[in-house]
GROMACS .gro file of C-alpha atoms in nm:
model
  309
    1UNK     CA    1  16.632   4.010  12.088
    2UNK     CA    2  16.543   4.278  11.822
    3UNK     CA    3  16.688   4.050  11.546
    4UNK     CA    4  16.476   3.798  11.662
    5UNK     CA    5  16.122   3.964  11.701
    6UNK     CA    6  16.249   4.112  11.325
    7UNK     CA    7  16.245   3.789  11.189
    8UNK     CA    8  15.917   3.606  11.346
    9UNK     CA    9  15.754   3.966  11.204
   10UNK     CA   10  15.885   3.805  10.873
   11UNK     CA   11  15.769   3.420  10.925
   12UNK     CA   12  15.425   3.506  11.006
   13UNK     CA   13  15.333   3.617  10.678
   14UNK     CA   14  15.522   3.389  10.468
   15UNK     CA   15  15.350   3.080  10.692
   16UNK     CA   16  15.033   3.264  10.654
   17UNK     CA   17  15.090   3.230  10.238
   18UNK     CA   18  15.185   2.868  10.266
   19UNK     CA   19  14.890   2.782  10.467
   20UNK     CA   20  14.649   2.973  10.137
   21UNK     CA   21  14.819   2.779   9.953
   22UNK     CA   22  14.794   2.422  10.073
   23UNK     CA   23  14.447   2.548  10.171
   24UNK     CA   24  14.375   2.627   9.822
   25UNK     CA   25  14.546   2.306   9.679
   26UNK     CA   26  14.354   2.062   9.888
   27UNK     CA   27  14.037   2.249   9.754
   28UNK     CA   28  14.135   2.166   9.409
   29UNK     CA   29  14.258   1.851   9.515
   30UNK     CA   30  13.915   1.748   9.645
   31UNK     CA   31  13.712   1.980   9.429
   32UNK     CA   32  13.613   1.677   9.135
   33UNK     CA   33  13.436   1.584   9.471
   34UNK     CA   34  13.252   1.852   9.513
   35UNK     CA   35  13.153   1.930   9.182
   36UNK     CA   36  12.779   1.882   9.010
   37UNK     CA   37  12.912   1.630   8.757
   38UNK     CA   38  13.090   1.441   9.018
   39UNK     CA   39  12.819   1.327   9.236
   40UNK     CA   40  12.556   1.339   8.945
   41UNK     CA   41  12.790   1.130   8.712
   42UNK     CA   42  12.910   0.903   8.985
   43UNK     CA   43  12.571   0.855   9.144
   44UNK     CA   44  12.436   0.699   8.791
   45UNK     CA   45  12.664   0.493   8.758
   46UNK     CA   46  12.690   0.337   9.075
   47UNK     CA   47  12.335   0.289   9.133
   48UNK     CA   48  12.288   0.138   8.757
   49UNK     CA   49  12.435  -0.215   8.861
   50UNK     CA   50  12.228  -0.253   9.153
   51UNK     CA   51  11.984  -0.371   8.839
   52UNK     CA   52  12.216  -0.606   8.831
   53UNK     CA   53  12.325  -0.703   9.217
   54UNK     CA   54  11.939  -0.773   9.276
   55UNK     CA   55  11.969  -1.033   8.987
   56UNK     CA   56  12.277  -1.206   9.147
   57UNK     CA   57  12.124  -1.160   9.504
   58UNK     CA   58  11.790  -1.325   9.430
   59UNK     CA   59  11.941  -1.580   9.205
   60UNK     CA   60  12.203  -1.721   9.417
   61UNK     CA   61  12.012  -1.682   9.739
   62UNK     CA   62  11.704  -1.884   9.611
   63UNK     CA   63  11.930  -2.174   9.431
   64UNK     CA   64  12.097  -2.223   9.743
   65UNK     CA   65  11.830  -2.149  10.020
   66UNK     CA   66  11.514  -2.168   9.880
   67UNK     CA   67  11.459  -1.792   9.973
   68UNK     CA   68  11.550  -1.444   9.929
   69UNK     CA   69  11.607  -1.110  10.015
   70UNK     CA   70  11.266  -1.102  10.146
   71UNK     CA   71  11.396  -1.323  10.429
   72UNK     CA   72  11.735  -1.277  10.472
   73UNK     CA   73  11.768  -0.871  10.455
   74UNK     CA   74  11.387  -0.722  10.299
   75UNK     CA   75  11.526  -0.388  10.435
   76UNK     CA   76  11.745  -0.382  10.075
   77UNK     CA   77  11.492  -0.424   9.855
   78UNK     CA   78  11.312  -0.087   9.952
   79UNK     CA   79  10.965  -0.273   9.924
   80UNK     CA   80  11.046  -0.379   9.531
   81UNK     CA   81  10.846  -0.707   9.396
   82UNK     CA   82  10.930  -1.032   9.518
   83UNK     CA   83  11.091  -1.218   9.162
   84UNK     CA   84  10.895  -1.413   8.992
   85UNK     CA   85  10.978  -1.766   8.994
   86UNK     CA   86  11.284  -1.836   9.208
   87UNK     CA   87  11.317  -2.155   9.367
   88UNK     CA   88  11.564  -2.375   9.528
   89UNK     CA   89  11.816  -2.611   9.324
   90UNK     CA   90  11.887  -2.930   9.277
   91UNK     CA   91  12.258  -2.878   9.379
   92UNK     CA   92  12.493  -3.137   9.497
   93UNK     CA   93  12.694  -3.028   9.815
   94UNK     CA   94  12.980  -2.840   9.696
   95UNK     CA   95  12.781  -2.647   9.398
   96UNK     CA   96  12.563  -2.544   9.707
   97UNK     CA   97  12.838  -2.443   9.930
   98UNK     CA   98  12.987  -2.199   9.682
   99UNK     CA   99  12.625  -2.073   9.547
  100UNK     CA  100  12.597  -1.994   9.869
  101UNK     CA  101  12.903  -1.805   9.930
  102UNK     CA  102  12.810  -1.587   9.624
  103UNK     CA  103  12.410  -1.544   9.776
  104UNK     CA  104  12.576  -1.362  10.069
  105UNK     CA  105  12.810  -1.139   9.873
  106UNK     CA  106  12.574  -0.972   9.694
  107UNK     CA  107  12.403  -0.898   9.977
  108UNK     CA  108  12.747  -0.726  10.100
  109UNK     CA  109  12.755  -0.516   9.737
  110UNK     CA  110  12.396  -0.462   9.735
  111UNK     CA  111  12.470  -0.263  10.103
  112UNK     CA  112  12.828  -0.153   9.997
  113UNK     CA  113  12.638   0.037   9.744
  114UNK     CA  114  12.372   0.185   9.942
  115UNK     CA  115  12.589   0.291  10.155
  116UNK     CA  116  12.720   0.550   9.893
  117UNK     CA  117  12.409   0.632   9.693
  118UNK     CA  118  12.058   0.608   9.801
  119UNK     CA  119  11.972   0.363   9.503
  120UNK     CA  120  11.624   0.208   9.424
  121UNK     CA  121  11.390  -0.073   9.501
  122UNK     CA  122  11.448  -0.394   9.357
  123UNK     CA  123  11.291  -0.442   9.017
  124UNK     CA  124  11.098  -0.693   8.944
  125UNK     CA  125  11.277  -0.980   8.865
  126UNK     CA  126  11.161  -1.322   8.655
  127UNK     CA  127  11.411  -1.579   8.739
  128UNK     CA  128  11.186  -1.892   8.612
  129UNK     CA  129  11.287  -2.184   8.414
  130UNK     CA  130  11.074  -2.026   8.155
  131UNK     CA  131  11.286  -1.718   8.195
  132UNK     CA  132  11.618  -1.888   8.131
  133UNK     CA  133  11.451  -2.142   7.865
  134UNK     CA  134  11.438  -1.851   7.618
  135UNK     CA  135  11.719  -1.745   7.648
  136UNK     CA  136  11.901  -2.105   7.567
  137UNK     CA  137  11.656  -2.132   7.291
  138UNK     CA  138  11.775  -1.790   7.138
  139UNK     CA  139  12.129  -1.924   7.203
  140UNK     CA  140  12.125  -2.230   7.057
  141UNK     CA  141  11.830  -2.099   6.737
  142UNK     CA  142  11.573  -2.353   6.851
  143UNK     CA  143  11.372  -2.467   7.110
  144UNK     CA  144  11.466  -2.730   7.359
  145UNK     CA  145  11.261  -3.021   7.450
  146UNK     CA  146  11.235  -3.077   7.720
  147UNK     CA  147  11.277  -2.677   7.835
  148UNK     CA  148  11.576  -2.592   7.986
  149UNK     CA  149  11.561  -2.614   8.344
  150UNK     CA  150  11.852  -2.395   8.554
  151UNK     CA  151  11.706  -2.531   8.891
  152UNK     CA  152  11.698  -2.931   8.784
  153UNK     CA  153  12.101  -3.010   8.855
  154UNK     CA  154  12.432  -2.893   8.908
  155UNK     CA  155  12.551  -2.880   8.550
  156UNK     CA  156  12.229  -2.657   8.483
  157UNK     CA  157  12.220  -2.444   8.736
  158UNK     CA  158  12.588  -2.344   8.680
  159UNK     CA  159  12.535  -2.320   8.312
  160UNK     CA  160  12.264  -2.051   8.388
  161UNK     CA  161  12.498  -1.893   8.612
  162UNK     CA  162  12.784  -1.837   8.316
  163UNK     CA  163  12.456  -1.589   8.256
  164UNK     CA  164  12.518  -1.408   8.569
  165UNK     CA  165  12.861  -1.204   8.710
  166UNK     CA  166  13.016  -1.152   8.359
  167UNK     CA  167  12.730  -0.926   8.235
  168UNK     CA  168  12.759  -0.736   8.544
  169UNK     CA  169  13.182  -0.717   8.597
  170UNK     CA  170  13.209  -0.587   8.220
  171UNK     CA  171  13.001  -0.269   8.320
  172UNK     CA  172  13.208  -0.229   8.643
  173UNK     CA  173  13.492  -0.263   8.375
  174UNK     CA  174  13.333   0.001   8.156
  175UNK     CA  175  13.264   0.224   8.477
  176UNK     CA  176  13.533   0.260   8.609
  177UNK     CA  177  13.697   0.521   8.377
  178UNK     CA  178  13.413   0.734   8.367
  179UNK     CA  179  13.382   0.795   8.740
  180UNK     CA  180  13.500   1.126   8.896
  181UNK     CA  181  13.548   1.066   9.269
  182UNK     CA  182  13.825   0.872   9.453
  183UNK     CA  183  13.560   0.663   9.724
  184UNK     CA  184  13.313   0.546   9.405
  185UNK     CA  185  13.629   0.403   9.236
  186UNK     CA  186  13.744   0.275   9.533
  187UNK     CA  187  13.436   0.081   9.543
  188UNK     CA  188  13.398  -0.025   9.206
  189UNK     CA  189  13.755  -0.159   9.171
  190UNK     CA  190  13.616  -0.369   9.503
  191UNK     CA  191  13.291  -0.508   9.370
  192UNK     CA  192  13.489  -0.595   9.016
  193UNK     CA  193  13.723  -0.777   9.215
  194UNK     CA  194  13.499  -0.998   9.365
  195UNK     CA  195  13.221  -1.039   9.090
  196UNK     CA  196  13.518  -1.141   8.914
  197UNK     CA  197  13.610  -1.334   9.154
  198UNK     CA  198  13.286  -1.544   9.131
  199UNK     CA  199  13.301  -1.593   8.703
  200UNK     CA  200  13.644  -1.665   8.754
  201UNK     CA  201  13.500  -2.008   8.946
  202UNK     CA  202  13.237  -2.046   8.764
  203UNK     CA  203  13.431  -2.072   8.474
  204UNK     CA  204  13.651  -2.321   8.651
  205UNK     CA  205  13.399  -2.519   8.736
  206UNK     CA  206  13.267  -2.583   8.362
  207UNK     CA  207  13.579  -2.567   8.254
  208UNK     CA  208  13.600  -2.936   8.496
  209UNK     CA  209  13.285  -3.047   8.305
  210UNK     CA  210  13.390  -2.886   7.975
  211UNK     CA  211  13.337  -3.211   7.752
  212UNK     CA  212  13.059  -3.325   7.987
  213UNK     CA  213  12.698  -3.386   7.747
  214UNK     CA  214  12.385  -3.200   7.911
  215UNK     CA  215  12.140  -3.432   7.873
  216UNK     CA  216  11.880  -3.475   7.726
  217UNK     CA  217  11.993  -3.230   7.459
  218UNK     CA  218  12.292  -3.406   7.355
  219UNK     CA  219  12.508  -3.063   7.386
  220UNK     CA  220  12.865  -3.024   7.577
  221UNK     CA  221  12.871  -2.799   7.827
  222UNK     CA  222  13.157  -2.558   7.666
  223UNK     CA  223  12.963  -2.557   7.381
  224UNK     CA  224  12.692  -2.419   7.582
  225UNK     CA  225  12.947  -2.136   7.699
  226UNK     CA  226  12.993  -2.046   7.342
  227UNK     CA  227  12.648  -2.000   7.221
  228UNK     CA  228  12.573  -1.795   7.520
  229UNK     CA  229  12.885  -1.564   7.422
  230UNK     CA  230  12.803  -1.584   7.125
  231UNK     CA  231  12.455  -1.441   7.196
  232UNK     CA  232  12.577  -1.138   7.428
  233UNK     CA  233  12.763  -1.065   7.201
  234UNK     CA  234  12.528  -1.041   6.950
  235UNK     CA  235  12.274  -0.899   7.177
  236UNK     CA  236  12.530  -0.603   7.259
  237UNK     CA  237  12.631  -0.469   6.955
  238UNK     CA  238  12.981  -0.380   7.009
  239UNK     CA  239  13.192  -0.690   6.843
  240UNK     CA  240  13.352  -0.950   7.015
  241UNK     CA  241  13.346  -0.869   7.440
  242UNK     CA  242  13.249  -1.224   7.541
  243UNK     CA  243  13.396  -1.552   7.496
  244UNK     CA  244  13.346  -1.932   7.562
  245UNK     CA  245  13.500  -2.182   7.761
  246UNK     CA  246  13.683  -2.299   7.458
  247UNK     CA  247  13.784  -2.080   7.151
  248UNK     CA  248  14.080  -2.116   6.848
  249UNK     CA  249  14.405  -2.077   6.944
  250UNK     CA  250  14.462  -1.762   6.761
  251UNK     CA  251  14.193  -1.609   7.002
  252UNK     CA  252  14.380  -1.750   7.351
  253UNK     CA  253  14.605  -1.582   7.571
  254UNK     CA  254  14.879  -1.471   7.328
  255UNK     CA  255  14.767  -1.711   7.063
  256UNK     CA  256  14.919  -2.015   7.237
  257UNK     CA  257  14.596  -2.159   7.403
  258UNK     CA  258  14.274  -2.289   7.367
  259UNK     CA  259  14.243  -2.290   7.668
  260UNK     CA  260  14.005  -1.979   7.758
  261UNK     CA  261  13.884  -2.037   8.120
  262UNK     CA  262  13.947  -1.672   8.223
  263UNK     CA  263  13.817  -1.404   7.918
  264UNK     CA  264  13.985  -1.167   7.825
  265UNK     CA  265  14.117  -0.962   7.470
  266UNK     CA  266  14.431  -0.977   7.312
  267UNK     CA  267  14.619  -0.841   7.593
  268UNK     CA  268  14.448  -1.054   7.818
  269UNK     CA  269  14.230  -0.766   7.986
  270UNK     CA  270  13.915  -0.726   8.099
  271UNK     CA  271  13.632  -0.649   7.845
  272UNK     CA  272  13.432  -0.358   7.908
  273UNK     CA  273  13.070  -0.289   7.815
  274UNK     CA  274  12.825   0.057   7.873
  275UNK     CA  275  12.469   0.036   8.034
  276UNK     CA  276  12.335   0.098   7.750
  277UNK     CA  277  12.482  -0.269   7.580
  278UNK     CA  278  12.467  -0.480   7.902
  279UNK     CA  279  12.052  -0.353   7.888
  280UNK     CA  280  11.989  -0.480   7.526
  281UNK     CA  281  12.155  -0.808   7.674
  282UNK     CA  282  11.990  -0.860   8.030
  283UNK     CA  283  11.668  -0.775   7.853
  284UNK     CA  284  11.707  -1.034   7.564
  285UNK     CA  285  11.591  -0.760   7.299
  286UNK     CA  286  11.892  -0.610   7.171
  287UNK     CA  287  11.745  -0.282   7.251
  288UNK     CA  288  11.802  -0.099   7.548
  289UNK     CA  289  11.404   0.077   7.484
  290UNK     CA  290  11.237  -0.257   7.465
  291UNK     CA  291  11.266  -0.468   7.846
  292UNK     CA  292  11.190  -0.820   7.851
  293UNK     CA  293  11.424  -1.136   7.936
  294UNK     CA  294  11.519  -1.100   8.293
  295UNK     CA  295  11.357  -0.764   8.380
  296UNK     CA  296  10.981  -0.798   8.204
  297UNK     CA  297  10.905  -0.408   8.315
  298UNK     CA  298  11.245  -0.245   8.267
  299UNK     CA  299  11.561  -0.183   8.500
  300UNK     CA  300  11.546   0.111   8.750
  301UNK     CA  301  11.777   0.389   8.805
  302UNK     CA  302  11.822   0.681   8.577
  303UNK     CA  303  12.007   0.565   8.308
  304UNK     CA  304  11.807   0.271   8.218
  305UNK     CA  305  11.457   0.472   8.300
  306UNK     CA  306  11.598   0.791   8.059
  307UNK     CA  307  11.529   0.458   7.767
  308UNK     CA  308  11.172   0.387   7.890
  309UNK     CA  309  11.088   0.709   7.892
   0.00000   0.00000   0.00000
């Protein structure tokens, strides 16, 4: 009996010392959590691409319903402006079906983020034809006639939308490294997965039409895919992080295709691009200081305000 109570007198302190010390590991386990540069880090860069969410919400949601977020969930957009210009598509009833599909996903990322950081009203947004005229016009180094119209057909209205998830999945891309906290990369890897999701079939579906002529301006639609590349890319600064439909075989998966309907490097990965680059493109300046294009008064959130200021 002695030998007994002799040796619980020894376990209590040694389970007392394991207990500090899993205690204490946990603590640093979780600490990135808890730190300033954690939350502050993570929270800018998770409420950044709700800039860009808005876009895709209001887009998608007017070309297949004729309405937006003012409608289906106005509680999201925190009382921002409605976008300017936004209307319904001529869309035949697949196109629709899908367009629609996408519309109510970003309504699921637009709360999946909110749910983690407070975030910001919706910008305001200029989704006309005008809007998207310019920007084929600085694709292409001259003006269409008549202006290109993303709402007239199918063929147009996915062309405009090869303008759409990329932008935004190549920041979630460039993100991801950069965040401190298990739950925000958690919820990055799941928004990349489906805004990559939704190029992937995009791409698919030019990729279809690839040699089909967009009338009236006599152009294919993969060559369309390349001058818009080629514009991001030179919009963004950073080299090559955006390719067409179509490119030379020496720039396919491991050289051996043409081919090019999902994008990716050498190694077939994901490009990456900062706030700072996917700015100077969504605002069609090639300056992250100067808004225009999609966003005529600036994005919101910190990082893209710290340039207007």
């Amino acid at each position: 009996m002695r030998i007994i109570e002799e040796r619980r007198s020894l376990l209590v302190p040694i389970v007392m010392v394991l207990f500090f010390f899993n205690t204490c590991h946990l603590q640093v386990m979780s600490c990135p959590m808890q730190t300033t540069n954690c939350t502050d880090q993570d929270r800018k860069l998770l409420e950044f691409p709700l800039n860009l969410e808005y876009l895709e919400a209001e887009f998608f949601l007017f070309g297949a319903l004729g309405f937006g977020l003012d409608t289906v969930a106005p509680s999201l957009t925190m009382g921002g402006p409605s976008p300017i210009g936004a209307q319904i598509a001529n869309l035949d009833r697949l196109t629709r079906d899908i367009v629609l599909q996408f519309a109510w996903q970003e309504v699921g990322h637009l709360r999946a983020i909110k749910k983690t950081v407070k975030g910001f009203a919706r910008p305001l947004l200029d989704l006309s034809k005008k809007s998207f005229a310019k920007v084929m016009d600085d694709a292409f180094g001259r003006k269409f006639v008549p202006p290109f119209d993303p709402y007239a057909n199918s063929y147009n209205y996915l062309i405009a939308s090869y303008l759409v998830p990329y932008v935004g999945l190549t920041g979630y891309v460039g993100a991801n490294p950069k965040l401190h906290c298990p739950a925000s990369r958690k919820l990055v890897a799941g928004l990349l997965g489906v805004e990559s999701g939704q190029d992937a079939v995009i791409r698919t579906m030019l990729y279809a039409r690839a040699k089909h002529i967009v009338h009236p301006y006599g152009v294919s639609v993969a060559a369309f895919t390349d001058r818009i590349s080629d514009l991001r890319n030179k919009l963004g600064k950073r080299g090559v992080k955006d390719e067409g439909l179509v490119v030379h075989k020496a720039m396919g998966a491991e050289e051996n295709v043409a081919g090019n309907v999902l994008v990716g490097d050498k190694m077939s990965l994901a490009f990456d691009r900062t706030p700072e680059e996917i700015l100077r493109i969504v605002y069609g300046t090639g300056n992250e200081s100067i808004p225009g294009g999609f966003y005529p008064k600036g994005a919101d959130g910190e990082i893209a305000k710290s340039y207007l200021d």
